[in-house]
Coordinates of C-alpha atoms in Angstrom, one line a residue:
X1 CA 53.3 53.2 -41.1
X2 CA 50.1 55.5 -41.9
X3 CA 51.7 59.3 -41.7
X4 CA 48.2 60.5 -40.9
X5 CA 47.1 61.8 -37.7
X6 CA 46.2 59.5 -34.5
X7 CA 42.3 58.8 -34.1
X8 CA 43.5 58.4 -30.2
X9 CA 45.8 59.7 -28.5
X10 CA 46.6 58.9 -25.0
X11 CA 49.1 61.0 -22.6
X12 CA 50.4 60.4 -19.1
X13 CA 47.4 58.7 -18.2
X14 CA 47.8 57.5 -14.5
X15 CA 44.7 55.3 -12.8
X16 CA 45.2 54.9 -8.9
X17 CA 42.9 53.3 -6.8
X18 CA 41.9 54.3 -3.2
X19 CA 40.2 51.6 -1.5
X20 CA 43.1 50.2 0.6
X21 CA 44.9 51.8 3.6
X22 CA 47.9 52.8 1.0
X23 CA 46.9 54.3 -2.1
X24 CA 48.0 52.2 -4.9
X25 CA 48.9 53.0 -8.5
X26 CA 48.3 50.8 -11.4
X27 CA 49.1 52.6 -14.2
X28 CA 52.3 55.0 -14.5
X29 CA 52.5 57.6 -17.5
X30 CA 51.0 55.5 -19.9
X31 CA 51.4 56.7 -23.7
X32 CA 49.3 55.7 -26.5
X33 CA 48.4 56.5 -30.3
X34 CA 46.3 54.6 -32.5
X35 CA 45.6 55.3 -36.5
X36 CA 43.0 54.6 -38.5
X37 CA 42.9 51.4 -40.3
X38 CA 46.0 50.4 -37.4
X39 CA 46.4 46.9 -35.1
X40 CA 48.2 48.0 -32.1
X41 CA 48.8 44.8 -29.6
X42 CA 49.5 45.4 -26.0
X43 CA 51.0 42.5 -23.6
X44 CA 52.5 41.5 -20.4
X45 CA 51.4 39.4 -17.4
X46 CA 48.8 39.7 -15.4
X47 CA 48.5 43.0 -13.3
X48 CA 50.4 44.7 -16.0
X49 CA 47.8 47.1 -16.7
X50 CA 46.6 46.2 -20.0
X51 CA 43.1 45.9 -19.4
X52 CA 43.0 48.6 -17.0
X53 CA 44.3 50.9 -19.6
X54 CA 41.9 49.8 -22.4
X55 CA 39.2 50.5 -19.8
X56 CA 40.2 53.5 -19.8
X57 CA 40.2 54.4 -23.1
X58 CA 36.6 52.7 -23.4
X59 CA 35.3 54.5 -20.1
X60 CA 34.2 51.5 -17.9
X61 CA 36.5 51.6 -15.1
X62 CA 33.7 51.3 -12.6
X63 CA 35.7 51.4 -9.2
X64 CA 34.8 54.7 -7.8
X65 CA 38.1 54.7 -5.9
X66 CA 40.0 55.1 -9.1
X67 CA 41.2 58.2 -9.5
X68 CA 42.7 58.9 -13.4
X69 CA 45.2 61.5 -14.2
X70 CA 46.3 62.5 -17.7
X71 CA 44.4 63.1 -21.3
X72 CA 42.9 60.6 -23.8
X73 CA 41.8 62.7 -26.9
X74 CA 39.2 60.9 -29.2
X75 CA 37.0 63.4 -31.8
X76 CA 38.2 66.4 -30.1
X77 CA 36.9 65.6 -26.8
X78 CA 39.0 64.7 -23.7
X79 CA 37.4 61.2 -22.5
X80 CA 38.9 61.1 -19.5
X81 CA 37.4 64.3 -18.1
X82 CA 34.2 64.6 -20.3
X83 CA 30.8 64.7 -19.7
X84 CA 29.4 61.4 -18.7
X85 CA 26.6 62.0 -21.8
X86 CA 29.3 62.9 -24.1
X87 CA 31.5 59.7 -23.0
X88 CA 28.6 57.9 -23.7
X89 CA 27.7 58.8 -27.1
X90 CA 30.9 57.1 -27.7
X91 CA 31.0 54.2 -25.7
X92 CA 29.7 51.1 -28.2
X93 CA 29.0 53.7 -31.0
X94 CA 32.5 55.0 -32.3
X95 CA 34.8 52.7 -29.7
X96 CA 33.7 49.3 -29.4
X97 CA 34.7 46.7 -26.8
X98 CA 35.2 42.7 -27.0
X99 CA 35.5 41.0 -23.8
X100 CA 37.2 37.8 -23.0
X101 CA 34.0 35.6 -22.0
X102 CA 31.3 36.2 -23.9
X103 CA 29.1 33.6 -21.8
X104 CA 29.3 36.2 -18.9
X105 CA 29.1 39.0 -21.4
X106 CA 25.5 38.3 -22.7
X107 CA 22.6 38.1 -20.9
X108 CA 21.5 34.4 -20.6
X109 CA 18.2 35.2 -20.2
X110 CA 17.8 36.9 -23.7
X111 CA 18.1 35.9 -26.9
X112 CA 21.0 36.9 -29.0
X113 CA 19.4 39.1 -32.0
X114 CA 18.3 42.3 -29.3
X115 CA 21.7 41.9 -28.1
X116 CA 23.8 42.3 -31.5
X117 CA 21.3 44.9 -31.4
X118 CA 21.7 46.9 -28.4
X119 CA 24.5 49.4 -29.8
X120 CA 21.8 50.9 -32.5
X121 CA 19.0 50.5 -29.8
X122 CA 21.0 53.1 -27.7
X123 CA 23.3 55.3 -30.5
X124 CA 20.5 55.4 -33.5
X125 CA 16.8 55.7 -32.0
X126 CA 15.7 57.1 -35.2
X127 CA 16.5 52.9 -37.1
X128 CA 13.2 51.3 -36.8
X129 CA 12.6 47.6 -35.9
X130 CA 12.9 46.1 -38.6
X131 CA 16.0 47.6 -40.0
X132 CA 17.8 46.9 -36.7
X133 CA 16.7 43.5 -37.4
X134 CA 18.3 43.4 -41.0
X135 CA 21.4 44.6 -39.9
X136 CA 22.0 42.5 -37.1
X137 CA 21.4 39.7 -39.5
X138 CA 23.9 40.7 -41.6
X139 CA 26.1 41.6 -38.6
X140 CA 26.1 37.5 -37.5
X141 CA 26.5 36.7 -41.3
X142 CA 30.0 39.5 -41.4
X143 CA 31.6 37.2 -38.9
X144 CA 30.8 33.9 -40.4
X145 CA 27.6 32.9 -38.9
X146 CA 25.9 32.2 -41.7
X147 CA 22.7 30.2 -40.4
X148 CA 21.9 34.3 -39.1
X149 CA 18.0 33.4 -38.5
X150 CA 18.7 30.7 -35.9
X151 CA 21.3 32.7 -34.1
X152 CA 19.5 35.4 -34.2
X153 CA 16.7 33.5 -32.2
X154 CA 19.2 31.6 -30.3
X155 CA 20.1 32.1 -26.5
X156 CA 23.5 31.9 -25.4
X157 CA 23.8 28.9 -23.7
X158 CA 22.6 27.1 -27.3
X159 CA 25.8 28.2 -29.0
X160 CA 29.8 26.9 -29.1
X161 CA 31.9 29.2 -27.5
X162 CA 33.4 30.0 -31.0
X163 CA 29.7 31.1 -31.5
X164 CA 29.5 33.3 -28.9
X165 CA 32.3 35.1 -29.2
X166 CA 31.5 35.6 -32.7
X167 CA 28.2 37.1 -31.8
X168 CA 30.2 39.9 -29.3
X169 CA 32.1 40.6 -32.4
X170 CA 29.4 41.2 -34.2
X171 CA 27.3 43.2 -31.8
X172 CA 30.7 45.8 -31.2
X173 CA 30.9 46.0 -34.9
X174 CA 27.3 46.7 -35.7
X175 CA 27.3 50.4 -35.3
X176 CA 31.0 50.5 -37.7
X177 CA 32.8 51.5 -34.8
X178 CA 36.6 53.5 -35.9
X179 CA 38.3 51.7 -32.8
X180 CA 38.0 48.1 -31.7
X181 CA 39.1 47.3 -28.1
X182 CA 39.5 43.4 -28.1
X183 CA 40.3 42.0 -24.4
X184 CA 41.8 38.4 -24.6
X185 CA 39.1 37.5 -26.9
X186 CA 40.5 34.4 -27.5
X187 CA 41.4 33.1 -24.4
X188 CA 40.0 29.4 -23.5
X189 CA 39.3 28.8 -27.0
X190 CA 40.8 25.8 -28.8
X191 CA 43.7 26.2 -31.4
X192 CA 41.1 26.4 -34.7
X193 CA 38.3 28.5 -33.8
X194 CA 41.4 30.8 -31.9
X195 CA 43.0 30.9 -35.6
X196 CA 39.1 32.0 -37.1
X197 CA 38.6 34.6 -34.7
X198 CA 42.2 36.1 -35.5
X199 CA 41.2 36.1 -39.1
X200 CA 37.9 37.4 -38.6
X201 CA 40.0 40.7 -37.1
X202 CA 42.2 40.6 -39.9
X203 CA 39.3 40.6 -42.4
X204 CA 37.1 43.5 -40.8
X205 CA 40.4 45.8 -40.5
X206 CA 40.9 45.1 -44.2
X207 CA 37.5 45.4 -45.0
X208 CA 36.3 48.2 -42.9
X209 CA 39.8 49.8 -42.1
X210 CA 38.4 49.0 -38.1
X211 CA 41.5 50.4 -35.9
X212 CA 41.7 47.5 -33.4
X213 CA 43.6 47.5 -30.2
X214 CA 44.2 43.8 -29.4
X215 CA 44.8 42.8 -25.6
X216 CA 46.5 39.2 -25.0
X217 CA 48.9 37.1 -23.1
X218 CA 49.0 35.3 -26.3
X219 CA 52.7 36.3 -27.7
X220 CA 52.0 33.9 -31.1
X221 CA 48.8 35.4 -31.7
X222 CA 50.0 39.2 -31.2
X223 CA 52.5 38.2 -33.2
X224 CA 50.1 37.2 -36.2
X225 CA 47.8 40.1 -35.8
X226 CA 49.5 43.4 -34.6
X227 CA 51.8 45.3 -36.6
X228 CA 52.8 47.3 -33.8
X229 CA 53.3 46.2 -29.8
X230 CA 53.4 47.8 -26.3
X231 CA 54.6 46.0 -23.5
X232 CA 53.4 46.3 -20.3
X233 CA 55.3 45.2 -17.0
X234 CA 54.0 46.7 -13.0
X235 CA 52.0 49.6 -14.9
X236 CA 54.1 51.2 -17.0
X237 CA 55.3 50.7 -20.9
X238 CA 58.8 49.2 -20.9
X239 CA 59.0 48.7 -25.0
X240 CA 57.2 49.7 -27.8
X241 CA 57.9 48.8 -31.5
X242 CA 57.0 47.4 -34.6
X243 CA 56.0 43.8 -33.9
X244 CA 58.2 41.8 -35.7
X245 CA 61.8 44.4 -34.7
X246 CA 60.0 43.6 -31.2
X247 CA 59.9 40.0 -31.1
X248 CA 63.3 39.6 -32.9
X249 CA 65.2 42.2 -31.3
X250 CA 64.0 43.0 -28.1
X251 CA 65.8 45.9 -26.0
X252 CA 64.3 45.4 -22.5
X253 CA 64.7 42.7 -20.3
X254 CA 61.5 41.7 -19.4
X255 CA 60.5 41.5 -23.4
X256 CA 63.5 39.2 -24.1
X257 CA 61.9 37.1 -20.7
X258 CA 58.5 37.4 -22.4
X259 CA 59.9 35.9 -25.5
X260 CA 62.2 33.2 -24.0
X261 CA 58.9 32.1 -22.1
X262 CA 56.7 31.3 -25.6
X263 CA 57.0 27.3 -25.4
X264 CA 58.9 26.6 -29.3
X265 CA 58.2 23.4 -31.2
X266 CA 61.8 22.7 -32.1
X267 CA 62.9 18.8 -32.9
X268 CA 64.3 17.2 -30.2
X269 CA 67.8 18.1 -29.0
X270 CA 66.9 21.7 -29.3
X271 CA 64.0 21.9 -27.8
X272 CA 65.0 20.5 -24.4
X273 CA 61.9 18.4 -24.1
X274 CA 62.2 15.6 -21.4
X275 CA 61.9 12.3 -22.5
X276 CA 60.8 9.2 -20.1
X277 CA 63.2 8.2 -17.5
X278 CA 65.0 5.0 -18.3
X279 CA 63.9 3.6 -15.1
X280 CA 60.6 4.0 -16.9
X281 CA 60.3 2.8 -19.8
X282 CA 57.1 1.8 -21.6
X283 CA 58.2 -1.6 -21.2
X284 CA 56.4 -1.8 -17.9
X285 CA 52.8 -2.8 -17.0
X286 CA 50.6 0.7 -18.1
X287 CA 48.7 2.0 -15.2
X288 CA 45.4 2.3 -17.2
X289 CA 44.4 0.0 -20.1
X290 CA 41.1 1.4 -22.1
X291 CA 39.7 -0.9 -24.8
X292 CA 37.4 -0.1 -26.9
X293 CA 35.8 2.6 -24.8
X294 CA 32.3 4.1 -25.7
X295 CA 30.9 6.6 -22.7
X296 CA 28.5 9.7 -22.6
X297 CA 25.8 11.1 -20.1
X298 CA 23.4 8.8 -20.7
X299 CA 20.5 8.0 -23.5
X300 CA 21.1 9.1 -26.1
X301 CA 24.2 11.5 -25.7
X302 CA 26.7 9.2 -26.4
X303 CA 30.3 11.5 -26.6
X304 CA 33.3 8.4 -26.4
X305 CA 33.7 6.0 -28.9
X306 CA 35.7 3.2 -29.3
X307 CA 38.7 4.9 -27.7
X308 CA 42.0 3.0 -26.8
X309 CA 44.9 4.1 -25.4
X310 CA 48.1 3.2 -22.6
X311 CA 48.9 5.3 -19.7
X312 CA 52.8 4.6 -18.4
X313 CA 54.2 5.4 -15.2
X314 CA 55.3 8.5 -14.7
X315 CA 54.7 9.8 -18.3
X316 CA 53.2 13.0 -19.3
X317 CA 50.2 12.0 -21.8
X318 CA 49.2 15.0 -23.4
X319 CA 45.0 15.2 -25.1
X320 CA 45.3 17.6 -27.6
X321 CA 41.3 18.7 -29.6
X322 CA 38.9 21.8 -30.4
X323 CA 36.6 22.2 -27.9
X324 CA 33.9 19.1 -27.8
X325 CA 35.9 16.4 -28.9
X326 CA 35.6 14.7 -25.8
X327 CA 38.7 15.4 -23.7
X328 CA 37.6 16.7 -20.5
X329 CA 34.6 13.7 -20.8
X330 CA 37.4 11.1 -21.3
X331 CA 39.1 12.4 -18.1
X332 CA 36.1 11.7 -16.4
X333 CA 35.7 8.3 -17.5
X334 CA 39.0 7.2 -16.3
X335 CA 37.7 8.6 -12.9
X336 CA 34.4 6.8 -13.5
X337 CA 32.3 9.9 -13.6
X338 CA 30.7 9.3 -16.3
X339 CA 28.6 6.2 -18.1
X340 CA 30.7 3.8 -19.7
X341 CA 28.2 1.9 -22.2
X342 CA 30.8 -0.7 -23.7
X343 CA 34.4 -1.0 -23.8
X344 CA 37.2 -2.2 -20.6
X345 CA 39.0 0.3 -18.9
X346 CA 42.0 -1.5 -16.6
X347 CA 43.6 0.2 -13.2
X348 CA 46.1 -1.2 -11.8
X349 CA 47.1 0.4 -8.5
X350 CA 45.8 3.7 -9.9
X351 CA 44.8 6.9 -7.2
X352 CA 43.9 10.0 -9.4
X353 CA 43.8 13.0 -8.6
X354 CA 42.4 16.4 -10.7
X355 CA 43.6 19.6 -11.1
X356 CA 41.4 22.1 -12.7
X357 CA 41.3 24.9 -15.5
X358 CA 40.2 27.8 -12.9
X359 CA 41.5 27.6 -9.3
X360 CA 39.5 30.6 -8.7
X361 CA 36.1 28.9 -9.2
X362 CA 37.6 25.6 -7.4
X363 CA 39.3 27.2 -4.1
X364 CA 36.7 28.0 -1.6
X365 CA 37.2 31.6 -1.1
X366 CA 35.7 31.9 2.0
X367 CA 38.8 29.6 3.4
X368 CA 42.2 29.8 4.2
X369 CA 45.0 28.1 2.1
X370 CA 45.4 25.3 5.1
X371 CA 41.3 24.9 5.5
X372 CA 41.1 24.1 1.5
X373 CA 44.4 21.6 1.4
X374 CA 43.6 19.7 4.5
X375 CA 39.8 19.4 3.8
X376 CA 40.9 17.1 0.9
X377 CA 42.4 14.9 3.4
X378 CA 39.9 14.8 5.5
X379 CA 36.4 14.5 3.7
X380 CA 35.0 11.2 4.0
X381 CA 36.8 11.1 7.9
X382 CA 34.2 13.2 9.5
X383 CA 36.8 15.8 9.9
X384 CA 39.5 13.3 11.7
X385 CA 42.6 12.6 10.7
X386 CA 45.3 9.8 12.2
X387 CA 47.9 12.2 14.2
X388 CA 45.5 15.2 15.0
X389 CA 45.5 18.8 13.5
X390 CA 49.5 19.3 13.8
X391 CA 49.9 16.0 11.3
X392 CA 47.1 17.8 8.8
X393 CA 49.1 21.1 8.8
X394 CA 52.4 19.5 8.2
X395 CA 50.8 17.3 5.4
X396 CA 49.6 21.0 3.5
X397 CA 52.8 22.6 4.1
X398 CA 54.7 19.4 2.5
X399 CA 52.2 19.7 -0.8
X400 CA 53.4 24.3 -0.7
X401 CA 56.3 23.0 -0.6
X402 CA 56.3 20.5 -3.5
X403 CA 54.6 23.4 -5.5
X404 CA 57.3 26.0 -4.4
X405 CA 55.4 28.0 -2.1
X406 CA 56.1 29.1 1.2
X407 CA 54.3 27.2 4.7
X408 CA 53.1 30.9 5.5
X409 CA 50.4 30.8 2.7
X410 CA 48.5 28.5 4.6
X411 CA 46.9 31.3 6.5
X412 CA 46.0 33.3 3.5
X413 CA 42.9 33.1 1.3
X414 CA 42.7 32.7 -2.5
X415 CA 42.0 36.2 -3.2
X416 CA 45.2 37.1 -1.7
X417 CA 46.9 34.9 -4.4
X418 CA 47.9 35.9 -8.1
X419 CA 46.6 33.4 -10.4
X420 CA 49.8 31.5 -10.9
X421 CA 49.7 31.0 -7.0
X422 CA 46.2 30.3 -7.2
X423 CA 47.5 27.1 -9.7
X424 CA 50.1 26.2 -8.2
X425 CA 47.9 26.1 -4.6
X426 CA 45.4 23.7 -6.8
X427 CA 48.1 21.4 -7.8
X428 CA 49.1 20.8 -3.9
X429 CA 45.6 20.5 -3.6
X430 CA 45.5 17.5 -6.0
X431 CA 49.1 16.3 -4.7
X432 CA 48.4 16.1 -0.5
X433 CA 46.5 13.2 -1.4
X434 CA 49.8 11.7 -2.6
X435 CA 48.2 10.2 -6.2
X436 CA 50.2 8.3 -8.6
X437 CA 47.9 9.9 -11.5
X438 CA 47.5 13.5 -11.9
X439 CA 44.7 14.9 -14.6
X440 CA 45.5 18.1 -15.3
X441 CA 42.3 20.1 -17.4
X442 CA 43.4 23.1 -19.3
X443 CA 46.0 24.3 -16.5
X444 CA 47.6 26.9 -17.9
X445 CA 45.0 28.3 -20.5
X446 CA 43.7 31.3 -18.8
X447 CA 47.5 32.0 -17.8
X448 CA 50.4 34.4 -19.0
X449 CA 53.3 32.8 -20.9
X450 CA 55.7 33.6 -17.9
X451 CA 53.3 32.1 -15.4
X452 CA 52.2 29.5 -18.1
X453 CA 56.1 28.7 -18.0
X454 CA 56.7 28.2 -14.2
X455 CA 53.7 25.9 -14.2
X456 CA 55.1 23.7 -17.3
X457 CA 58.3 23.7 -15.5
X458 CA 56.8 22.8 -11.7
X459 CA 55.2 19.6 -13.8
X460 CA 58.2 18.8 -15.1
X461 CA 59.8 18.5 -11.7
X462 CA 56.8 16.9 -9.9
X463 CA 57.4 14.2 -12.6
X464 CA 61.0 13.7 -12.3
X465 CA 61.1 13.8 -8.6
X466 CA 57.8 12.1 -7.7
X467 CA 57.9 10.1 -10.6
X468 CA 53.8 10.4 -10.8
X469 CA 51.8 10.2 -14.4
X470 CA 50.2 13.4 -16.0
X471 CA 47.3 13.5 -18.2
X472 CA 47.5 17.0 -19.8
X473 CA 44.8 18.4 -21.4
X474 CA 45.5 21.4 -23.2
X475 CA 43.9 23.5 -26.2
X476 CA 47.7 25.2 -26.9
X477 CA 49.5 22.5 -28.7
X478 CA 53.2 24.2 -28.2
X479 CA 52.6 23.4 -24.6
X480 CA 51.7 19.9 -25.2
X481 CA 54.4 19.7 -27.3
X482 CA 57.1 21.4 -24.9
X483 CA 55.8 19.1 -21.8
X484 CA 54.3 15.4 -23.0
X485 CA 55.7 12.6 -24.1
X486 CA 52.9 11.5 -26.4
X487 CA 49.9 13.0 -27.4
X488 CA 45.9 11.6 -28.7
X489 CA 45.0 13.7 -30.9
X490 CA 41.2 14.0 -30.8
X491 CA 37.8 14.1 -32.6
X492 CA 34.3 14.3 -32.0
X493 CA 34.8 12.0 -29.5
X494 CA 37.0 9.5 -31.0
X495 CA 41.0 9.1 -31.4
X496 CA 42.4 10.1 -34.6
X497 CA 46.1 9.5 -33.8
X498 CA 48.3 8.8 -30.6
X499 CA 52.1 8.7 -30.9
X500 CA 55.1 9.8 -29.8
X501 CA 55.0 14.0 -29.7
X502 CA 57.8 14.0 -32.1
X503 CA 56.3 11.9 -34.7
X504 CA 52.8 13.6 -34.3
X505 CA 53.8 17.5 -34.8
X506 CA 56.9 16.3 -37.5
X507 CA 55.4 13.7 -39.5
X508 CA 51.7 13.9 -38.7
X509 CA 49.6 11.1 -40.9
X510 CA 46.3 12.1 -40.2
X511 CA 45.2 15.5 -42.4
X512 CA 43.0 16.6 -39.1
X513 CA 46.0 16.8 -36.9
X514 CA 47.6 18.9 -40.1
X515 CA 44.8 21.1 -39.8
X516 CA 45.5 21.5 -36.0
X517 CA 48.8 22.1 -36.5
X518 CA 48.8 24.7 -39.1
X519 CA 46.5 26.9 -37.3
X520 CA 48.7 26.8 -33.9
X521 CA 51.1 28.0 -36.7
X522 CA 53.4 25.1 -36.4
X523 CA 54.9 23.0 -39.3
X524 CA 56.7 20.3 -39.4

């Protein structure tokens, strides 16, 4: 490890917040030191106190209840107690900060060049026009956006998400920040541009020896990136260590828990992967027949073609893609929402049902728990329902219980949830209905890998005791491969391969699905 001296040293740094009846503390005697040219990772789940630490260090904890305690030296200043000018002629300047949406980072109303821009605006008055210009040019070009002149011009809605999130990388690193705060950066991005953007790190820590301090509930990725790792559990470090002694040879409990919870791609026997129920075998009539399928949004915007594929009761059928090859649109055609121009697609005795990616946009928060599952039974009913308001209740607190939750969450609200509960509430949401077909978009994506685990799990069970069909759609291929039975693997908008998961990720034929594969970090 670099003998030199920490850029940043943090000490006993305590943040409590005031604005409940109790006084409650997030963050207990948190230690930190961070070296030039060093990746430090930090995880744990969520409400650990990982991003309320690195906000912290960047000083943008906003709440005006929190009250911080302790020291955070950076340039011989104390940044915790400073002057609010002095704090700010670091903020964006000398410590940068990458946030995990960059769609709700950058202003969708202007375009992305005064943006990348905005850090030399503030910190360098004295850099005229046109040299901010030329530099923020060469800032999209540094992370791989080579077509510079249209991005520059470009709004944020025109670009991929891989795009945008590139662009926040660039506009931290304009100014040649010495420490790089990145916040789940990768999170909701598919498997491929996840790997680019984890390179990208690598390369401007190599090339501009960019200390970086790399927030995730990604366990593979910290794994990849950080040579050193705190872990975070109820606000307080319980392990710190080199990253690979760490992951090998944990010492606290809660890391080994961590660790067990990373879904593995082991061949079967090991992995302890269900397989179909022999009282379900794919000998049976499929479910849902497409043939040939070619669907989009109307003229012209064709995204489906010529797809075919079998749906089995009570399989899990994983979809497995980057971003825009058409997964989430081919969930929507086999619940007819969107145009199908040519092609058959067969139901037989099918009654879907869809469970979504954020339960916090999808759960009413205005609501309680009860109001949001029994709604579902009753829209289209004028609000009436055969057996009365005492049948309704006892029909949501049958689909808490399938979902292992208690009846006395029906009176709470989804703010009151964690964001596992959150899921799991949207999966009883999707289940009161009693489907036979559950599509499940990206369910665990924004999730930590212990949550991510008791969701995986609670699927499992709904499918061997319910015996009802899964559609997974899922950017993290370990989980497809930990939870489905077969997997299409796809591509702008068509099927490249199907198969059986062991086949696919041991003895893929197809080089995209290689490509897939390798930069999940998983070989056959």
């Amino acid at each position: 490890m670099n003998a030199e001296a920490p850029i940043l040293t943090v000490e006993d740094l305590q943040i409590d917040f005031h604005d409940h009846q109790i006084p409650e503390t997030a963050v207990y005697d948190f230690d930190l030191s961070i070296r030039a040219g060093e990746i430090v990772g930090i995880v744990g789940e969520s409400g650990a106190g990982k991003s309320l630490s690195a906000l912290a260090i960047a000083g943008l904890l906003k709440r005006h209840s929190a009250v911080k305690q302790g020291r955070i030296h950076f340039e011989g200043q104390d940044l915790l107690h400073c002057e609010r000018e002095t704090l700010r002629g670091f903020q964006g300047d000398e410590i940068s900060v990458i946030f995990q949406e960059p769609m709700s980072s950058l202003d969708p109303l202007m375009r992305i060049g005064p943006q990348v821009e905005e850090s030399l605006t503030v910190h360098h008055p004295e850099i005229g026009s046109a040299e901010r210009k030329e530099r923020a040019m060469e800032a999209l070009a540094s992370v791989g956006l080579s077509d510079s002149k249209r991005i520059y011009e470009s709004y944020p809605h025109e670009l991929s998400g891989g795009m945008r999130q590139r662009v926040m990388i660039a506009a931290a690193m304009i100014a040649k920040p010495q420490i790089l705060i990145a916040d789940e950066p990768t999170t909701a991005l598919d498997v491929t541009v996840q790997a680019q953007i984890v390179a990208l790190l690598k390369k401007i820590n190599a090339e501009q020896g960019t200390a970086i301090l790399f927030i995730s509930h990604d366990l593979s990725l910290v794994r990849q990136l950080c040579r050193r790792v705190v872990v975070m559990k109820d606000g307080r470090i319980v392990e710190e260590g080199d990253t690979e002694t760490v992951f090998l040879r944990p010492s606290h409990d809660y890391t080994k828990e961590l660790i067990a919870a990373i879904p593995r791609v082991e061949k079967k026997g090991t992995a302890g992967r269900p397989s179909l129920p022999e009282t379900q075998e794919r000998g049976r009539r499929p479910i849902l027949r497409v043939s040939g399928l070619d669907a989009g949004y109307g003229r012209g915007r064709q995204i489906l073609h010529d797809i075919s594929f079998e749906l089995y009761p009570g399989e899990i059928l994983g979809l497995a893609g980057e971003s825009g090859s058409g997964k989430s649109t081919l969930a929507k055609a086999v619940l007819g929402l969107v145009g199908v121009t040519s092609g058959i697609v067969e139901k037989h005795d099918l009654m879907p049902a869809m469970v979504f990616q954020d339960p916090y946009g999808s759960l009413n928060p205005a609501r309680t728990i009860e109001w949001i599952l029994t709604e579902a039974l009753t829209k289209g009913r004028a609000g009436r329902f055969p057996g009365g308001r005492q049948t309704l209740r006892q029909r949501a607190a049958e689909a808490l219980a399938q979902v292992e939750l208690p009846e006395s969450f029906l009176e709470r609200r989804p703010s009151e949830l964690s964001g596992g509960q959150r899921q799991r509430v949207a999966i009883a949401e999707a289940l009161i209905g009693r489907p036979n077909l559950l599509i499940a978009d990206e369910p665990v994506s924004a999730l930590d890998v212990t949550v991510q685990a008791q969701i995986i799990a609670l699927l499992e069970k709904l499918r061997r005791e319910t015996g009802v069909t899964i559609l997974l759609i899922a950017h993290d291929l370990r989980v497809i491969y930990r939870v489905c039975d077969r997997v299409l693997i796809m591509r702008d908008g068509r099927i490249v391969e199907q198969g059986d998961v062991e086949r696919i990720y041991f003895d893929p034929q197809e080089s995209y699905t290689g490509e897939l594969l390798a930069a999940a970090g998983i070989t056959g």
